[in-house]
Coordinates of C-alpha atoms in Angstrom, one line a residue:
X22 CA -33.8 -2.3 -6.2
X23 CA -32.6 -3.4 -2.8
X24 CA -35.3 -4.9 -0.5
X25 CA -35.2 -5.5 3.2
X26 CA -37.3 -8.2 4.8
X27 CA -37.2 -10.5 7.8
X28 CA -37.1 -14.3 7.2
X29 CA -39.5 -16.4 9.1
X30 CA -37.7 -18.5 11.7
X31 CA -38.4 -21.8 9.9
X32 CA -37.3 -20.5 6.5
X33 CA -34.1 -19.2 8.1
X34 CA -33.3 -22.5 9.7
X35 CA -34.0 -24.4 6.4
X36 CA -31.8 -21.9 4.5
X37 CA -29.0 -22.5 7.0
X38 CA -29.3 -26.3 6.6
X39 CA -29.2 -25.9 2.8
X40 CA -26.2 -23.7 2.9
X41 CA -24.4 -26.2 5.1
X42 CA -25.2 -29.0 2.7
X43 CA -23.8 -26.9 -0.1
X44 CA -20.5 -26.5 1.7
X45 CA -20.6 -22.7 2.3
X46 CA -19.4 -23.2 5.9
X47 CA -16.0 -24.1 4.6
X48 CA -14.0 -27.2 3.9
X49 CA -13.1 -29.7 6.7
X50 CA -9.4 -29.6 7.2
X51 CA -7.2 -32.3 8.7
X52 CA -3.8 -30.8 7.7
X53 CA -1.2 -29.9 10.3
X54 CA -0.2 -26.3 10.7
X55 CA 3.3 -25.3 9.6
X56 CA 5.6 -25.0 12.6
X57 CA 9.3 -25.2 13.7
X58 CA 10.4 -22.9 10.8
X59 CA 13.5 -22.0 12.8
X60 CA 15.0 -25.3 11.6
X61 CA 14.5 -24.4 7.9
X62 CA 17.7 -23.9 5.8
X63 CA 18.3 -20.5 4.4
X64 CA 18.1 -20.0 0.7
X65 CA 21.6 -19.3 -0.6
X66 CA 20.9 -18.8 -4.3
X67 CA 19.2 -15.8 -5.8
X68 CA 15.6 -16.1 -6.9
X69 CA 15.1 -16.5 -10.6
X70 CA 12.5 -14.3 -12.3
X71 CA 9.7 -16.8 -12.0
X72 CA 10.4 -17.4 -8.3
X73 CA 10.6 -13.7 -7.7
X74 CA 7.2 -13.1 -9.5
X75 CA 5.5 -15.7 -7.3
X76 CA 7.6 -15.5 -4.0
X77 CA 4.8 -13.9 -2.0
X78 CA 2.7 -17.1 -2.4
X79 CA 5.6 -19.5 -1.7
X80 CA 6.0 -21.8 1.3
X81 CA 9.0 -21.5 3.6
X82 CA 9.2 -25.2 4.3
X83 CA 9.1 -26.5 0.7
X84 CA 10.5 -23.5 -1.1
X85 CA 12.8 -22.0 1.6
X86 CA 11.1 -18.6 0.6
X87 CA 9.1 -16.9 3.4
X88 CA 5.9 -16.3 1.5
X89 CA 2.3 -16.9 2.7
X90 CA 1.9 -20.5 1.6
X91 CA -0.8 -19.5 -0.8
X92 CA -0.2 -22.2 -3.4
X93 CA 0.1 -24.8 -0.7
X94 CA -3.3 -23.7 0.7
X95 CA -4.9 -24.0 -2.8
X96 CA -3.3 -27.4 -3.4
X97 CA -4.1 -29.0 -0.1
X98 CA -7.0 -27.2 1.5
X99 CA -9.1 -25.1 -0.9
X100 CA -8.9 -27.3 -4.0
X101 CA -12.3 -27.0 -5.8
X102 CA -14.2 -25.6 -2.9
X103 CA -15.8 -22.3 -4.1
X104 CA -17.1 -20.7 -0.9
X105 CA -19.1 -17.4 -0.9
X106 CA -18.4 -14.4 -3.1
X107 CA -16.8 -11.6 -1.0
X108 CA -16.5 -7.9 -1.9
X109 CA -13.2 -6.2 -1.2
X110 CA -13.1 -2.5 -1.1
X111 CA -9.9 -1.0 -2.5
X112 CA -9.6 2.6 -1.2
X113 CA -6.7 3.8 -3.3
X114 CA -5.6 5.9 -6.3
X115 CA -8.1 4.2 -8.6
X116 CA -8.2 0.9 -10.4
X117 CA -8.0 0.0 -14.1
X118 CA -11.2 -1.9 -14.2
X119 CA -10.6 -3.0 -17.9
X120 CA -7.3 -4.7 -17.1
X121 CA -7.2 -8.2 -18.7
X122 CA -6.5 -9.8 -15.3
X123 CA -9.0 -7.7 -13.3
X124 CA -12.0 -7.1 -15.6
X125 CA -13.7 -10.4 -14.5
X126 CA -13.3 -9.7 -10.8
X127 CA -14.6 -6.1 -10.6
X128 CA -17.7 -5.5 -8.5
X129 CA -20.8 -4.3 -10.3
X130 CA -23.6 -2.5 -8.5
X131 CA -26.6 -4.5 -9.8
X132 CA -29.0 -1.9 -8.3
X133 CA -27.7 0.9 -10.5
X134 CA -28.6 1.4 -14.2
X135 CA -25.5 2.4 -16.1
X136 CA -25.4 5.8 -17.7
X137 CA -28.9 7.0 -17.0
X138 CA -27.8 9.9 -14.7
X139 CA -30.1 8.7 -11.9
X140 CA -29.2 7.5 -8.4
X141 CA -31.3 4.3 -8.9
X142 CA -30.3 2.6 -5.6
X143 CA -30.6 5.9 -3.7
X144 CA -27.3 5.5 -2.0
X145 CA -26.3 9.1 -2.8
X146 CA -24.0 8.3 -5.7
X147 CA -25.2 8.6 -9.3
X148 CA -24.2 5.8 -11.7
X149 CA -21.8 4.2 -9.2
X150 CA -21.5 1.1 -11.3
X151 CA -18.1 -0.2 -10.1
X152 CA -17.4 2.1 -7.1
X153 CA -16.9 5.9 -6.7
X154 CA -14.2 8.5 -7.4
X155 CA -14.1 10.9 -4.5
X156 CA -11.2 12.8 -6.1
X157 CA -13.0 13.8 -9.3
X158 CA -10.3 15.1 -11.7
X159 CA -7.7 15.6 -8.9
X160 CA -4.4 13.9 -9.4
X161 CA -1.6 15.9 -7.7
X162 CA -2.0 17.1 -4.1
X163 CA 0.1 18.7 -1.4
X164 CA 1.2 16.8 1.7
X165 CA -1.2 17.5 4.7
X166 CA 1.3 19.6 6.6
X167 CA 1.9 21.7 3.5
X168 CA -1.9 22.3 3.3
X169 CA -1.8 23.3 6.9
X170 CA 1.1 25.7 6.3
X171 CA -0.7 27.3 3.3
X172 CA -3.9 27.8 5.4
X173 CA -2.1 29.3 8.4
X174 CA 0.6 31.3 6.7
X175 CA -1.5 34.4 6.0
X176 CA -2.4 34.5 9.6
X177 CA 0.9 33.9 11.3
X178 CA 3.7 34.7 8.8
X179 CA 6.3 37.0 10.3
X180 CA 5.0 36.7 13.8
X181 CA 6.6 35.1 16.9
X182 CA 5.1 33.6 20.1
X183 CA 4.9 37.0 21.9
X184 CA 2.5 38.2 19.2
X185 CA 0.0 35.4 19.7
X186 CA -3.0 35.4 21.9
X187 CA -3.4 32.6 24.4
X188 CA -6.4 31.2 22.5
X189 CA -4.3 30.8 19.3
X190 CA -1.1 29.3 20.9
X191 CA -1.8 25.7 19.9
X192 CA -2.6 26.7 16.3
X193 CA 0.5 28.9 16.1
X194 CA 2.7 26.0 17.4
X195 CA 1.2 23.8 14.6
X196 CA 2.1 26.5 12.1
X197 CA 5.7 26.7 13.4
X198 CA 6.0 22.9 13.3
X199 CA 4.7 22.8 9.7
X200 CA 7.0 25.6 8.6
X201 CA 10.0 23.9 10.1
X202 CA 9.2 20.6 8.5
X203 CA 8.6 22.2 5.2
X204 CA 11.9 24.1 5.2
X205 CA 13.8 20.9 6.2
X206 CA 12.1 18.7 3.6
X207 CA 12.3 21.2 0.8
X208 CA 16.0 21.6 1.4
X209 CA 16.7 17.9 1.5
X210 CA 14.7 17.1 -1.6
X211 CA 16.4 20.0 -3.5
X212 CA 19.8 18.6 -2.5
X213 CA 18.7 15.2 -3.9
X214 CA 17.6 16.8 -7.2
X215 CA 21.0 18.6 -7.5
X216 CA 22.9 15.4 -6.5
X217 CA 21.2 13.2 -9.1
X218 CA 21.5 15.9 -11.8
X219 CA 25.2 16.2 -11.1
X220 CA 25.7 12.4 -11.0
X221 CA 23.8 12.1 -14.3
X222 CA 26.0 14.7 -16.0
X223 CA 29.3 13.1 -14.6
X224 CA 28.3 9.6 -15.8
X225 CA 27.4 11.0 -19.3
X226 CA 30.7 12.9 -19.5
X227 CA 32.7 9.8 -18.3
X228 CA 30.9 7.5 -20.8
X229 CA 31.6 9.9 -23.6
X230 CA 35.3 10.1 -22.7
X231 CA 35.7 6.3 -22.3
X232 CA 33.8 5.7 -25.6
X233 CA 36.1 8.0 -27.4
X234 CA 39.2 6.3 -25.9
X235 CA 37.9 2.8 -26.8
X236 CA 36.5 3.8 -30.1
X237 CA 33.1 2.3 -29.4
X238 CA 29.9 3.6 -27.9
X239 CA 29.1 0.6 -25.7
X240 CA 31.7 -1.3 -23.7
X241 CA 31.8 -4.0 -21.0
X242 CA 33.2 -3.8 -17.5
X243 CA 36.1 -6.0 -18.6
X244 CA 37.0 -3.6 -21.4
X245 CA 36.8 -0.7 -19.0
X246 CA 39.1 -2.5 -16.6
X247 CA 41.6 -3.2 -19.4
X248 CA 41.6 0.3 -20.7
X249 CA 44.7 2.3 -20.1
X250 CA 44.2 5.8 -18.8
X251 CA 47.1 8.1 -18.8
X252 CA 45.5 11.5 -18.1
X253 CA 44.3 12.2 -14.5
X254 CA 40.8 13.2 -15.7
X255 CA 40.3 9.9 -17.7
X256 CA 41.6 8.0 -14.6
X257 CA 38.9 9.7 -12.5
X258 CA 36.2 9.0 -15.1
X259 CA 37.3 5.4 -15.4
X260 CA 37.1 5.1 -11.6
X261 CA 33.6 6.6 -11.5
X262 CA 32.3 4.2 -14.1
X263 CA 33.9 1.2 -12.4
X264 CA 32.3 2.2 -9.1
X265 CA 28.9 2.5 -10.8
X266 CA 29.3 -0.8 -12.5
X267 CA 30.4 -2.6 -9.3
X268 CA 27.6 -1.2 -7.2
X269 CA 24.8 -0.1 -9.5
X270 CA 24.9 -2.6 -12.3
X271 CA 27.0 -3.1 -15.5
X272 CA 24.2 -1.8 -17.8
X273 CA 25.0 1.9 -17.8
X274 CA 21.8 2.7 -19.8
X275 CA 19.8 1.1 -17.0
X276 CA 21.8 3.0 -14.4
X277 CA 21.2 6.2 -16.3
X278 CA 17.4 5.4 -16.5
X279 CA 17.3 4.8 -12.7
X280 CA 19.1 8.0 -12.0
X281 CA 16.6 9.9 -14.2
X282 CA 13.9 8.2 -12.3
X283 CA 15.3 9.6 -9.1
X284 CA 15.4 13.1 -10.7
X285 CA 11.8 12.8 -11.9
X286 CA 10.7 11.5 -8.5
X287 CA 12.3 14.2 -6.4
X288 CA 11.5 17.0 -8.8
X289 CA 7.9 15.8 -8.9
X290 CA 7.7 16.1 -5.1
X291 CA 8.9 19.7 -5.3
X292 CA 6.4 20.5 -8.1
X293 CA 3.4 18.9 -6.3
X294 CA 3.7 17.6 -2.7
X295 CA 5.7 20.7 -1.6
X296 CA 4.4 23.3 -4.1
X297 CA 2.8 26.1 -2.1
X298 CA 1.2 27.4 -5.3
X299 CA -0.4 24.1 -6.3
X300 CA -4.2 24.1 -6.6
X301 CA -4.7 20.4 -6.1
X302 CA -8.3 19.7 -5.2
X303 CA -10.7 19.9 -8.1
X304 CA -13.9 18.6 -6.6
X305 CA -15.8 21.8 -5.8
X306 CA -16.7 20.7 -2.2
X307 CA -15.6 21.9 1.2
X308 CA -13.0 19.4 2.5
X309 CA -13.7 20.6 6.0
X310 CA -17.4 19.9 5.9
X311 CA -18.2 16.2 6.1
X312 CA -21.8 16.8 5.3
X313 CA -20.9 18.3 1.9
X314 CA -21.1 14.9 0.0
X315 CA -22.3 15.9 -3.4
X316 CA -19.0 15.6 -5.2
X317 CA -16.8 13.2 -7.2
X318 CA -17.9 10.9 -10.1
X319 CA -18.0 7.3 -11.2
X320 CA -14.7 7.3 -13.1
X321 CA -12.9 4.9 -10.8
X322 CA -9.7 4.7 -12.8
X323 CA -9.2 8.5 -12.7
X324 CA -8.9 11.3 -15.2
X325 CA -5.5 10.5 -16.7
X326 CA -6.2 9.1 -20.2
X327 CA -3.1 6.8 -19.8
X328 CA -4.5 5.7 -16.4
X329 CA -1.1 6.5 -14.8
X330 CA -2.9 7.8 -11.7
X331 CA -4.5 4.4 -11.2
X332 CA -1.1 2.5 -11.1
X333 CA -0.9 2.1 -7.3
X334 CA -4.5 1.0 -6.9
X335 CA -4.4 -1.4 -9.9
X336 CA -1.3 -3.0 -8.4
X337 CA -3.0 -3.4 -5.0
X338 CA -6.1 -4.8 -6.6
X339 CA -4.1 -7.4 -8.6
X340 CA -2.3 -8.6 -5.4
X341 CA -5.7 -9.3 -3.8
X342 CA -7.7 -10.8 -6.6
X343 CA -6.1 -10.9 -10.1
X344 CA -7.9 -13.7 -11.8
X345 CA -6.3 -17.0 -10.9
X346 CA -5.3 -19.7 -13.5
X347 CA -6.6 -17.8 -16.5
X348 CA -3.4 -18.4 -18.4
X349 CA -2.4 -14.7 -18.4
X350 CA -0.5 -12.3 -16.1
X351 CA -0.4 -13.5 -12.5
X352 CA -2.5 -15.0 -9.8
X353 CA -4.0 -12.9 -7.0
X354 CA -4.2 -14.3 -3.5
X355 CA -7.9 -14.7 -3.4
X356 CA -10.5 -16.2 -5.7
X357 CA -14.3 -15.7 -5.8
X358 CA -13.7 -12.1 -4.9
X359 CA -15.1 -8.9 -6.4
X360 CA -13.0 -5.7 -6.2
X361 CA -14.9 -2.5 -5.4
X362 CA -12.9 0.5 -6.6
X363 CA -13.0 3.6 -4.3
X364 CA -10.7 6.4 -5.6
X365 CA -9.7 8.6 -2.7
X366 CA -5.9 8.7 -2.6
X367 CA -4.2 11.3 -4.8
X368 CA -0.5 11.8 -5.6
X369 CA 0.2 13.4 -2.3
X370 CA -1.7 13.2 1.0
X371 CA -5.3 12.1 1.1
X372 CA -8.0 14.2 2.7
X373 CA -9.6 12.8 5.8
X374 CA -13.0 13.5 4.4
X375 CA -12.5 11.4 1.3
X376 CA -11.1 8.5 3.4
X377 CA -14.0 8.6 5.9
X378 CA -16.6 8.8 3.2
X379 CA -14.8 6.2 1.1
X380 CA -14.7 3.7 4.0
X381 CA -18.4 4.3 4.6
X382 CA -19.2 3.9 0.9
X383 CA -17.5 0.5 0.8
X384 CA -19.2 -0.7 4.0
X385 CA -22.7 0.5 2.8
X386 CA -22.3 -1.2 -0.5
X387 CA -21.4 -4.7 0.7
X388 CA -17.6 -4.8 1.2
X389 CA -16.6 -7.3 3.9
X390 CA -12.9 -6.4 3.7
X391 CA -11.4 -3.0 2.9
X392 CA -7.8 -2.4 2.0
X393 CA -6.2 1.0 2.9
X394 CA -2.7 1.2 1.4
X395 CA -1.9 4.8 2.3
X396 CA -1.0 7.0 5.2
X397 CA 0.3 10.4 6.4
X398 CA 1.8 12.0 9.5
X399 CA -0.6 14.9 9.9
X400 CA -4.4 14.8 10.1
X401 CA -6.8 17.7 10.4
X402 CA -9.9 15.6 11.0
X403 CA -8.8 12.3 12.5
X404 CA -12.1 11.9 14.3
X405 CA -13.9 11.5 10.9
X406 CA -11.8 8.5 10.0
X407 CA -12.0 7.0 13.5
X408 CA -15.8 7.2 13.3
X409 CA -15.7 5.5 9.9
X410 CA -13.5 2.7 11.3
X411 CA -16.0 2.3 14.2
X412 CA -18.8 2.2 11.6
X413 CA -17.1 -0.5 9.7
X414 CA -16.6 -2.5 13.0
X415 CA -20.3 -2.1 13.8
X416 CA -21.1 -3.5 10.3
X417 CA -18.6 -6.4 10.7
X418 CA -16.1 -5.2 8.1
X419 CA -12.4 -5.8 8.4
X420 CA -10.0 -3.0 7.5
X421 CA -6.4 -4.1 6.5
X422 CA -4.0 -1.2 6.6
X423 CA -0.4 -0.5 5.4
X424 CA 2.1 0.4 8.1
X425 CA 4.1 2.9 6.0
X426 CA 7.5 3.0 4.4
X427 CA 9.8 5.2 6.4
X428 CA 11.4 2.6 8.7
X429 CA 9.9 4.3 11.7
X430 CA 8.7 2.9 15.0
X431 CA 4.9 3.5 14.9
X432 CA 4.9 3.2 18.7
X433 CA 6.8 6.5 18.7
X434 CA 5.6 8.2 15.5
X435 CA 1.9 8.5 15.0
X436 CA 0.6 7.7 11.5
X437 CA -2.9 8.1 10.1
X438 CA -5.1 6.2 9.7
X439 CA -4.9 4.2 12.8
X440 CA -7.2 2.6 15.3
X441 CA -6.2 4.5 18.4
X442 CA -7.5 7.6 20.1
X443 CA -5.2 10.6 19.8
X444 CA -5.6 11.4 23.5
X445 CA -4.6 8.2 25.2
X446 CA -3.8 5.7 22.4
X447 CA -6.6 3.4 23.4
X448 CA -7.8 1.0 20.7
X449 CA -11.1 2.1 19.3
X450 CA -12.1 -1.0 17.4
X451 CA -11.2 -4.7 16.9
X452 CA -11.5 -4.7 13.1
X453 CA -8.4 -2.8 12.1
X454 CA -5.2 -4.7 11.1
X455 CA -1.9 -2.9 10.4
X456 CA 0.6 -4.7 8.2
X457 CA 4.4 -4.3 7.9
X458 CA 6.4 -5.5 5.0
X459 CA 8.7 -8.6 4.9
X460 CA 11.4 -9.6 2.4
X461 CA 12.1 -12.8 0.5
X462 CA 15.3 -13.4 2.4
X463 CA 14.7 -15.6 5.4
X464 CA 17.4 -14.3 7.7
X465 CA 18.6 -11.0 9.0
X466 CA 17.0 -9.3 6.0
X467 CA 13.6 -10.7 6.7
X468 CA 12.0 -7.3 7.4
X469 CA 11.9 -5.0 4.4
X470 CA 14.4 -2.2 4.9
X471 CA 11.7 0.5 4.4
X472 CA 9.0 -1.0 6.5
X473 CA 7.6 0.8 9.6
X474 CA 7.3 -1.4 12.7
X475 CA 5.9 -1.3 16.2
X476 CA 5.3 -3.7 19.0
X477 CA 1.9 -2.3 19.8
X478 CA 0.9 -0.5 16.5
X479 CA 1.9 -3.0 13.8
X480 CA 0.0 -6.3 14.0
X481 CA 1.7 -8.6 11.5
X482 CA 4.1 -8.7 8.6
X483 CA 3.6 -10.0 5.1
X484 CA 5.4 -9.9 1.7
X485 CA 6.1 -6.4 0.5
X486 CA 9.5 -6.4 -1.3
X487 CA 9.5 -6.6 -5.1
X488 CA 5.9 -7.7 -5.6
X489 CA 4.8 -8.6 -9.2
X490 CA 1.2 -7.4 -10.0
X491 CA -1.1 -5.7 -12.4
X492 CA -0.5 -2.1 -13.6
X493 CA -2.8 -0.1 -16.0
X494 CA -3.2 -0.9 -19.7
X495 CA -2.7 -4.7 -19.3
X496 CA 0.8 -4.3 -18.0
X497 CA 2.5 -5.9 -15.0
X498 CA 5.3 -4.6 -12.8
X499 CA 7.4 -5.1 -9.7
X500 CA 6.5 -2.6 -6.9
X501 CA 7.3 -2.6 -3.3
X502 CA 6.1 -1.2 0.0
X503 CA 3.8 -1.9 2.9
X504 CA 1.2 -0.9 0.3
X505 CA 1.8 -4.3 -1.3
X506 CA 2.0 -6.2 2.0
X507 CA -1.4 -5.0 3.1
X508 CA -3.4 -6.3 0.1
X509 CA -1.6 -9.6 0.4
X510 CA -3.2 -9.9 3.9
X511 CA -6.5 -8.5 2.6
X512 CA -6.5 -11.4 0.1
X513 CA -6.0 -13.9 2.8
X514 CA -8.7 -12.3 4.9
X515 CA -11.1 -12.4 2.0
X516 CA -10.5 -16.1 1.5
X517 CA -11.3 -16.8 5.1
X518 CA -14.5 -14.8 4.9
X519 CA -15.4 -16.6 1.7
X520 CA -14.8 -20.1 3.0
X521 CA -15.9 -19.4 6.6
X522 CA -18.5 -16.7 6.3
X523 CA -19.8 -17.1 9.8
X524 CA -16.6 -15.8 11.3
X525 CA -16.7 -12.1 12.3
X526 CA -14.2 -9.4 11.3
X527 CA -12.7 -9.5 14.7
X528 CA -12.3 -13.2 14.6
X529 CA -10.6 -13.0 11.1
X530 CA -8.2 -10.5 12.5
X531 CA -7.4 -12.7 15.5
X532 CA -6.8 -15.7 13.1
X533 CA -4.5 -13.8 10.9
X534 CA -2.4 -12.7 13.9
X535 CA -2.3 -16.0 15.8
X536 CA -1.9 -18.4 12.8
X537 CA 1.1 -16.7 11.3
X538 CA 4.6 -18.0 11.3
X539 CA 6.7 -16.9 14.3
X540 CA 10.4 -16.6 13.8
X541 CA 13.3 -16.6 16.2
X542 CA 15.4 -14.6 13.7
X543 CA 17.4 -11.6 14.7
X544 CA 16.7 -9.0 11.9
X545 CA 18.0 -5.7 10.7
X546 CA 15.6 -2.8 11.4
X547 CA 15.5 -0.1 8.7
X548 CA 18.3 -1.8 6.9
X549 CA 20.6 -0.7 9.6
X550 CA 23.2 -3.3 10.4
X551 CA 23.8 -1.6 13.8
X552 CA 20.2 -2.1 14.7
X553 CA 19.5 -5.8 15.2
X554 CA 16.5 -6.9 17.0
X555 CA 14.3 -10.1 17.4
X556 CA 11.7 -10.3 14.7
X557 CA 9.2 -11.1 17.4
X558 CA 9.6 -7.6 18.9
X559 CA 8.6 -5.7 15.8
X560 CA 4.8 -6.3 15.8
X561 CA 2.0 -7.2 18.2
X562 CA 1.9 -10.8 17.0
X563 CA 5.6 -11.3 16.1
X564 CA 4.4 -13.3 13.1
X565 CA 4.2 -13.4 9.3
X566 CA 0.8 -14.0 7.8
X567 CA 0.4 -17.5 6.5
X568 CA -2.7 -18.5 4.5
X569 CA -2.3 -22.2 4.9
X570 CA -2.2 -21.9 8.7
X571 CA -5.0 -19.3 8.8
X572 CA -7.4 -21.6 7.0
X573 CA -6.6 -24.5 9.3
X574 CA -7.3 -22.3 12.3
X575 CA -10.5 -20.8 10.7
X576 CA -11.8 -24.3 10.1
X577 CA -11.6 -25.1 13.9
X578 CA -13.4 -22.0 15.0

């Protein structure tokens, strides 16, 4: 059972002295921060597989790879210093808590008796041993604007502005906006499905024709170049395959697999995200009633027996805290960390209610850092999430948030969640840090082509391109996105809070922003070679998070 009591003043003072003597106030650091990176040579050779798997922790000075200097921090600063155990809440799609590289770093609620069907700690969640699943058995969901469209269509379908009473004008405008966006996105995705299907069929037909001509099923690029093609159709098929091999890779089986992946992805979006007939939510609650909290379960890796729905959250958790130096898998950014799994993000857009309650759950159960690698462009109850962010700030909890992957300027396009009021864009709290994604090329490609940006709404950048981390069933995989950049920063934040526990959430945010590496580089924005801007103008800080520098700054505060 949890007990609250007030320490006598003398006992508190003695405890503080004892803690200091044990080193829980953090290591004393005499190292010099990394600076003058504009003088560093650019890496001209491609990264090998080992370098690519570990690039996010590399050091720009010694490795010429713009990582976060994680290994340098462990080698020169952290060493054997243990610090204080910190709980990190992962609000995501679920986490495979039995993964070989995560099972020893999963948070356990010591005040709950497993499997007895009783809310032992009286926190409102029965048998929440490792976290809570606010989605229940839900996996697929619509996008938020599709849900809006479904709700409003019976009321407004077939009507125009002249039919609408003044009191309903704003709601009708939202309906029209949602309908327009739906029509445009459905049409675009349908075109993509058709394009990839046609391309797949053309490649298969061309391969069959070339195989017959060469008398062998598999052939090299050199053999294709040398092949004589008299008929016009065979010339066209040869040209198609050469173009594919030159631009997509010489392994045609791999190319075919990637194309099929594109088909599956876009068709999946039509079948779930944009499906007006989808009945997604399977929790039995009212998503428009924040007080209706008796829903969900303790199955934090989700209902899929193959744990596929937990892939995103498992990858995020591994980036933060996969067990370091255990001889398997990979090393997470932070050690002495416990991952609290909060399943609240479906395959589709999350509900504001689940996110608001998920943040509050993590705060109330001891998380000092919360990672939120998700986002959407419509929100029906943004005030609930804003209140949860304020609640976290009041409880001294740092929220690290992904900027999004549409190469958009967040100063122009509003994305949820965020820490600004919808009315006047005033910042509501000082505990919310938004992270854009950087690339492993230090130069014009430094910013990931997909990453959102914003001089007032993105705080920092961190590694988010081709990140190696844990996936369900003891697997590992490269994934990319600001979803991967955010947990990298959450890991650094957790280490600061572990080694320097007296620092507040606001102070940790300030350290992460001020201690990062600034760069004078001119970079492409959105992968557009016609849009070149100074890296410094794409975020509030103009910096890339650097763990080595962050710990040095933390030690001086």
